[in-house]
Coordinates of C-alpha atoms in Angstrom, one line a residue:
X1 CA -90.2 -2.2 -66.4
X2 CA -86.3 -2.3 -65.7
X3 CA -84.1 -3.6 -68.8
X4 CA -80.9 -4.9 -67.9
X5 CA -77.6 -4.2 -69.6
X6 CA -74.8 -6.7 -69.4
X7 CA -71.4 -4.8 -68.9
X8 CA -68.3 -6.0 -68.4
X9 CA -66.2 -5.6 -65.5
X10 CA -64.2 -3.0 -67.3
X11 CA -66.8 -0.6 -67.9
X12 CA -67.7 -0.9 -64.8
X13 CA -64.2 -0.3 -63.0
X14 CA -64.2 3.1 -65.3
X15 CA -67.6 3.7 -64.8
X16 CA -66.4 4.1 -60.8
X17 CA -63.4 5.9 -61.5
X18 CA -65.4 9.1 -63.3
X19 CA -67.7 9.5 -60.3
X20 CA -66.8 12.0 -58.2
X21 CA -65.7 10.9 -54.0
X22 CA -67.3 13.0 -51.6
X23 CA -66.3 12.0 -47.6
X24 CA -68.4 12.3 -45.0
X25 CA -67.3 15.0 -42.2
X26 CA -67.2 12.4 -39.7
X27 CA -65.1 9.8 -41.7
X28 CA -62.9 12.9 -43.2
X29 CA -62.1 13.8 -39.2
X30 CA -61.6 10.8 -38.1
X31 CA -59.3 10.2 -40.5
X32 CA -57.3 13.6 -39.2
X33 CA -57.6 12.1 -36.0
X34 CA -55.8 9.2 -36.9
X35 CA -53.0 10.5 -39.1
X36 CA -52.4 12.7 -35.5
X37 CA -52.5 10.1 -33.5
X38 CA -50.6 7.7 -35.0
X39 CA -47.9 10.8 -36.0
X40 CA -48.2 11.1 -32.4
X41 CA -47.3 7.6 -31.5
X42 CA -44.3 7.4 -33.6
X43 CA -43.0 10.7 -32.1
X44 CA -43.6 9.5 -28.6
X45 CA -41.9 6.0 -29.1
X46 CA -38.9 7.6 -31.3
X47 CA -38.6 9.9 -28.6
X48 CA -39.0 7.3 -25.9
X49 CA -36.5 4.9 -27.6
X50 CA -34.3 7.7 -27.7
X51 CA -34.4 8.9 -23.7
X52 CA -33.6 5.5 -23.3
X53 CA -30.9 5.1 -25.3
X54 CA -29.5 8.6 -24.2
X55 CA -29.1 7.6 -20.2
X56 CA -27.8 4.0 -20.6
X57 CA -24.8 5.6 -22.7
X58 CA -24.3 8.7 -20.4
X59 CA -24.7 6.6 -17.3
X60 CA -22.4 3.7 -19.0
X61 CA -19.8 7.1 -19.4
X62 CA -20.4 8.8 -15.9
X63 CA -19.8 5.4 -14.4
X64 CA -16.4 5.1 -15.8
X65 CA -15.7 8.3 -15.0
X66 CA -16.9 7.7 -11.3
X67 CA -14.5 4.4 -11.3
X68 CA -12.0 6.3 -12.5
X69 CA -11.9 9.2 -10.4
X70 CA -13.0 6.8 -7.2
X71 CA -10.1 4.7 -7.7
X72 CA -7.9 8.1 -7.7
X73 CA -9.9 9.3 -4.2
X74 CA -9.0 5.8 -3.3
X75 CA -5.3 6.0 -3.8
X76 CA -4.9 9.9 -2.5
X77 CA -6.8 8.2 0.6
X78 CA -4.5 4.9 1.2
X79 CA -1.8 7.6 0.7
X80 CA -2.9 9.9 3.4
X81 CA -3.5 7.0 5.8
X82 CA 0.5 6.0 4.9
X83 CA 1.1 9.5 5.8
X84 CA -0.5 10.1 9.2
X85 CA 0.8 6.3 10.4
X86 CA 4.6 7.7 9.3
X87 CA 3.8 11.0 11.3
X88 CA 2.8 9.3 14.2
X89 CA 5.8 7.4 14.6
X90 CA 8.1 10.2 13.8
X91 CA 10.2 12.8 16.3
X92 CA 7.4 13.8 18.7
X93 CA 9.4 16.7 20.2
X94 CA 10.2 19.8 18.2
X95 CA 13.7 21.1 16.8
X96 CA 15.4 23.0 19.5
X97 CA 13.5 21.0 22.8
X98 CA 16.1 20.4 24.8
X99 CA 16.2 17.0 24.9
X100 CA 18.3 14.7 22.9
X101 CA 18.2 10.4 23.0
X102 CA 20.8 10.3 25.1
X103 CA 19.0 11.9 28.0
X104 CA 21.4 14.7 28.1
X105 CA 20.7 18.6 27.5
X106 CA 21.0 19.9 24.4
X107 CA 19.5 20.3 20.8
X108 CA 20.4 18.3 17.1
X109 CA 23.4 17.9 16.7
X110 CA 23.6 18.7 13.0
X111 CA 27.0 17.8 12.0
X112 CA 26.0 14.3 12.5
X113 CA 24.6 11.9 10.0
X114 CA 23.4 8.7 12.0
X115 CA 20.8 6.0 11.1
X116 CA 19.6 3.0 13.1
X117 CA 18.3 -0.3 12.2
X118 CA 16.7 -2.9 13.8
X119 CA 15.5 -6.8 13.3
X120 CA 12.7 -6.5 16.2
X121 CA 12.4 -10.6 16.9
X122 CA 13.6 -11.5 20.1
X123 CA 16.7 -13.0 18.5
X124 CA 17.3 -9.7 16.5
X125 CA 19.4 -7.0 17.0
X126 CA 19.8 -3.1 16.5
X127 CA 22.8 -1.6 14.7
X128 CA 24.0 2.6 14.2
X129 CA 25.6 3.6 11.1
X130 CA 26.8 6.9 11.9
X131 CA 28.7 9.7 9.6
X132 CA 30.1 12.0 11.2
X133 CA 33.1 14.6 10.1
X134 CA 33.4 12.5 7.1
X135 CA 34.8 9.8 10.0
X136 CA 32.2 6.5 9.0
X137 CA 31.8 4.7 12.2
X138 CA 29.2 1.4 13.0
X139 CA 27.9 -0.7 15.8
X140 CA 26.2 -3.7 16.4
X141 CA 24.1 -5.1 19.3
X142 CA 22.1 -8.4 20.1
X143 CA 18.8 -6.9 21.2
X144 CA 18.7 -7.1 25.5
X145 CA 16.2 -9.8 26.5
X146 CA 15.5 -12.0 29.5
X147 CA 13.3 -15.0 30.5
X148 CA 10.4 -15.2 31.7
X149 CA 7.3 -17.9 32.6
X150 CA 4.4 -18.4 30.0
X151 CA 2.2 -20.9 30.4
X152 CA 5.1 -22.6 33.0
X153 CA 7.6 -22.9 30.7
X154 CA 10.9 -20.4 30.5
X155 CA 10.5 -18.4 27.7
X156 CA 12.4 -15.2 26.3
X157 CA 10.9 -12.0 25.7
X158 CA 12.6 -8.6 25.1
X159 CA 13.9 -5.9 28.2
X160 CA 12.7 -2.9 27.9
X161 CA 14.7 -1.0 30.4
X162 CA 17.8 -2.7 28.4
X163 CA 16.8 -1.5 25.3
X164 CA 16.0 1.8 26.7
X165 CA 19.5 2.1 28.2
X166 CA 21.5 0.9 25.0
X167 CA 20.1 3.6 22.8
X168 CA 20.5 6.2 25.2
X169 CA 24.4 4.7 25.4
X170 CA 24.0 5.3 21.1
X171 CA 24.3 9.1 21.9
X172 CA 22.1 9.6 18.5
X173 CA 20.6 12.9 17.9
X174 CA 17.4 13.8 18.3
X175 CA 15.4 13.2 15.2
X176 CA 17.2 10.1 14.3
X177 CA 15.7 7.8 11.8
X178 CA 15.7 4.4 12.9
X179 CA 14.7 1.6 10.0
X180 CA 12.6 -0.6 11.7
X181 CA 11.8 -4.0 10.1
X182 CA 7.9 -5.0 9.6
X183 CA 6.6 -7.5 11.3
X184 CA 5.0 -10.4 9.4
X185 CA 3.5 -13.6 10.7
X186 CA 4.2 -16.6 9.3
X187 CA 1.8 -19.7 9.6
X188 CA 4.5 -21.8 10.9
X189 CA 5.6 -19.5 13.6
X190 CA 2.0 -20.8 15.5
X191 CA 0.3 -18.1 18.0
X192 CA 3.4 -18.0 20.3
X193 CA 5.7 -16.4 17.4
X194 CA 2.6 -14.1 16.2
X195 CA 2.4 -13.2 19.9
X196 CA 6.1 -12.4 20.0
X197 CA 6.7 -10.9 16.8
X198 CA 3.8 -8.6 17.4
X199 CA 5.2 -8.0 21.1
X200 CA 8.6 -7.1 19.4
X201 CA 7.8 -5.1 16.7
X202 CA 5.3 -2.7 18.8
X203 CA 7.6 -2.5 21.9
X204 CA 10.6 -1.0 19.5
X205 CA 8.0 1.6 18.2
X206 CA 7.0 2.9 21.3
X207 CA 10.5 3.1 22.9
X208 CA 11.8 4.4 20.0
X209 CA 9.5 6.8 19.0
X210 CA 9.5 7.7 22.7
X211 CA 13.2 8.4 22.8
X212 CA 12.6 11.2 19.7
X213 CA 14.0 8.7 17.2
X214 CA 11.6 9.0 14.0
X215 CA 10.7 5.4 13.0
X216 CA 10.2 4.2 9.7
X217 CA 9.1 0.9 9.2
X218 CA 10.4 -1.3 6.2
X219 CA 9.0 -4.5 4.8
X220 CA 11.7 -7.0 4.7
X221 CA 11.6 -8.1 1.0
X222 CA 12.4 -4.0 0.5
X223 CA 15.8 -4.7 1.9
X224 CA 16.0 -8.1 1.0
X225 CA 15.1 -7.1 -2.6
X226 CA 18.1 -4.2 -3.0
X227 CA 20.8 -6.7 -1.2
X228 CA 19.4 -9.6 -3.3
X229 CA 18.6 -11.8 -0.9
X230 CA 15.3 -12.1 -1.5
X231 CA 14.2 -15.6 -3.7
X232 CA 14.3 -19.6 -2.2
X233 CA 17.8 -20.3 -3.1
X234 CA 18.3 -17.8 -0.3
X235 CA 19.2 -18.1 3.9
X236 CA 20.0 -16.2 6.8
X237 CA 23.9 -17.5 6.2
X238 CA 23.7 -15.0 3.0
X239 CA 22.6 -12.3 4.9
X240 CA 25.3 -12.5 6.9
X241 CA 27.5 -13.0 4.1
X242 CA 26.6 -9.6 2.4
X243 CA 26.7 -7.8 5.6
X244 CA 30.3 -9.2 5.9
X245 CA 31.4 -8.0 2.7
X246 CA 29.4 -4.3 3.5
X247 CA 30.9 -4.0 6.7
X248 CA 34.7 -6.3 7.0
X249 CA 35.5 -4.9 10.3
X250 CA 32.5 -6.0 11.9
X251 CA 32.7 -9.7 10.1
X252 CA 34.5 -11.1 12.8
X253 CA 30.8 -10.7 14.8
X254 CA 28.9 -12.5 12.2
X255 CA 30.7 -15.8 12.0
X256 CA 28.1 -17.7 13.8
X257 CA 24.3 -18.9 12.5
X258 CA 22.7 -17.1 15.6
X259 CA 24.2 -14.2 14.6
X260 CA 21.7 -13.5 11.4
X261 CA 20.0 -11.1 13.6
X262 CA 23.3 -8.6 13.2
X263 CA 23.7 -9.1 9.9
X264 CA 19.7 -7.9 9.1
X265 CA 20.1 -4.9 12.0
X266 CA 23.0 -3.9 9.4
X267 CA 21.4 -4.4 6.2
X268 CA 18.3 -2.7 7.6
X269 CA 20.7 0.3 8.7
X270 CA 22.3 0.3 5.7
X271 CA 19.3 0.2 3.1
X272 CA 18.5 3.2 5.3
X273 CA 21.7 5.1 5.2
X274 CA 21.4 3.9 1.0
X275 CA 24.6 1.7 1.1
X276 CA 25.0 -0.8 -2.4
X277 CA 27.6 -3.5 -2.5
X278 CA 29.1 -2.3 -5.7
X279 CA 30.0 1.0 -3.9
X280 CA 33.0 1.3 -1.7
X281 CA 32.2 -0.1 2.1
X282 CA 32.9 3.2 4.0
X283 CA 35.8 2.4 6.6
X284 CA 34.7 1.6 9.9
X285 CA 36.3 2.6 12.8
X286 CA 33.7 1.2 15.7
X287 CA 32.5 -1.3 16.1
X288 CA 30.9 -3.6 18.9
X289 CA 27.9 -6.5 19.9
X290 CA 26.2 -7.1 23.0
X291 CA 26.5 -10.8 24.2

């Protein structure tokens, strides 16, 4: 017969603790196993977590860097594209020719120091600063136009052969720059003025550029902006003001309100030629307008 012993749960908790633990191979392998594989699984997700982490701030870095240095391509590009429109329009004959504006014979004259402006609109004009011998000379001149039938109704529009025969009159150099003002649309003007300031603008290009003049076109708040006549509380009757005080020989010419157009041919000239109004107004000792 079996005799029980009562024990207390004491005894019994040492009684467990003295006995020696022997694993089973299996359970002491699978026990490797796990310790590997979950050693295995931190490794891979630390190492995960960490490619992940790696490319988004590399990529965050390379993209700034690829903004950075697109927006300098960007700029170097709108800079070349400035540069090949300027070429385009400049002298298209080389120094020594033969062939001067004038039509006549000969090369650059390069004791001479001229620059040309122009207001293109049809109401516009072209003026010639010109510096030559330390003799300061300058001329102004309603641009040449005519009328003709659009639509059945008179309107004016600019002569070409005219214009063509005034600048050969200028006896300019070959290689002259001529300041040519931009032309910019306005929504009042309607498609009759974008039509004509368009018309203007491209005409003076191609007759100038054909002549050998090299043109550089200028945006009229540029001018406006160094003459300061730019702003609302500004008109056309200051531009003929300032032009008046640049050039007092020639202000007889501007006294009228149509005559804006020679005032702007002369500020255009002028902001080419570099002229400020708190410098002394070179003498002039030409001077003339077309009717």
């Amino acid at each position: 017969m079996y005799k029980y012993t009562l024990v207390s749960s004491t005894e019994v908790v040492e009684l467990m603790e003295s006995l020696p633990f022997y694993a089973h191979p299996l359970q002491a392998q699978s026990h490797s196993f796990m310790n590997s594989l979950l050693s295995s699984k931190l490794k891979s997700r630390f190492l995960c977590t960490s490619s992940l982490l790696s490319p988004e701030i590399s990529t965050t870095t390379s993209s700034v860097r690829k903004e950075s240095s697109g927006g300098a391509k960007l700029k170097i590009a709108h800079t070349q594209l400035k540069d090949n429109w300027l070429a385009s329009l400049s002298c298209p004959f080389p120094l020594g020719h033969g062939y001067s504006a004038n039509g006549s014979s000969g090369g650059l004259n390069t004791t001479s120091d001229c620059v040309i402006g122009v207001d293109p609109d049809v109401s516009g004009a072209v003026a010639l600063l010109r510096t030559n011998e330390s003799i300061s000379s300058a001329q102004v001149h309603d641009s040449p136009h005519l009328q003709v039938l659009v639509g059945g109704r008179r309107r004016k529009r600019l002569d070409a052969k005219s214009i063509v025969q005034l600048l050969h009159s200028f006896n300019a150099p070959i290689g002259t720059t001529a300041y040519l003002e931009q032309s910019t649309p306005f929504p009042q003007d309607g498609k009759q003025g974008w039509w004509s300031g368009g018309f203007g603008y491209g005409l003076w290009i191609g007759i100038l550029v054909g002549l050998g003049f090299s043109v550089v076109p200028v945006p009229s708040l540029a001018w406006k902006n160094k003459f300061e006549l730019s702003g609302k509380d500004t008109s056309k009757d200051d531009s003929r003001r300032v032009a008046s005080e640049l050039f007092p020989s020639l202000s007889p010419l501007l006294k009228r309100k149509k005559d804006h157009g020679r005032a702007e041919a002369l500020l255009i000239a002028a902001y080419g030629k570099g002229l400020n109004l708190n410098l002394e107004t070179p003498s002039v000792l030409e001077e003339s307008a077309a009717s």
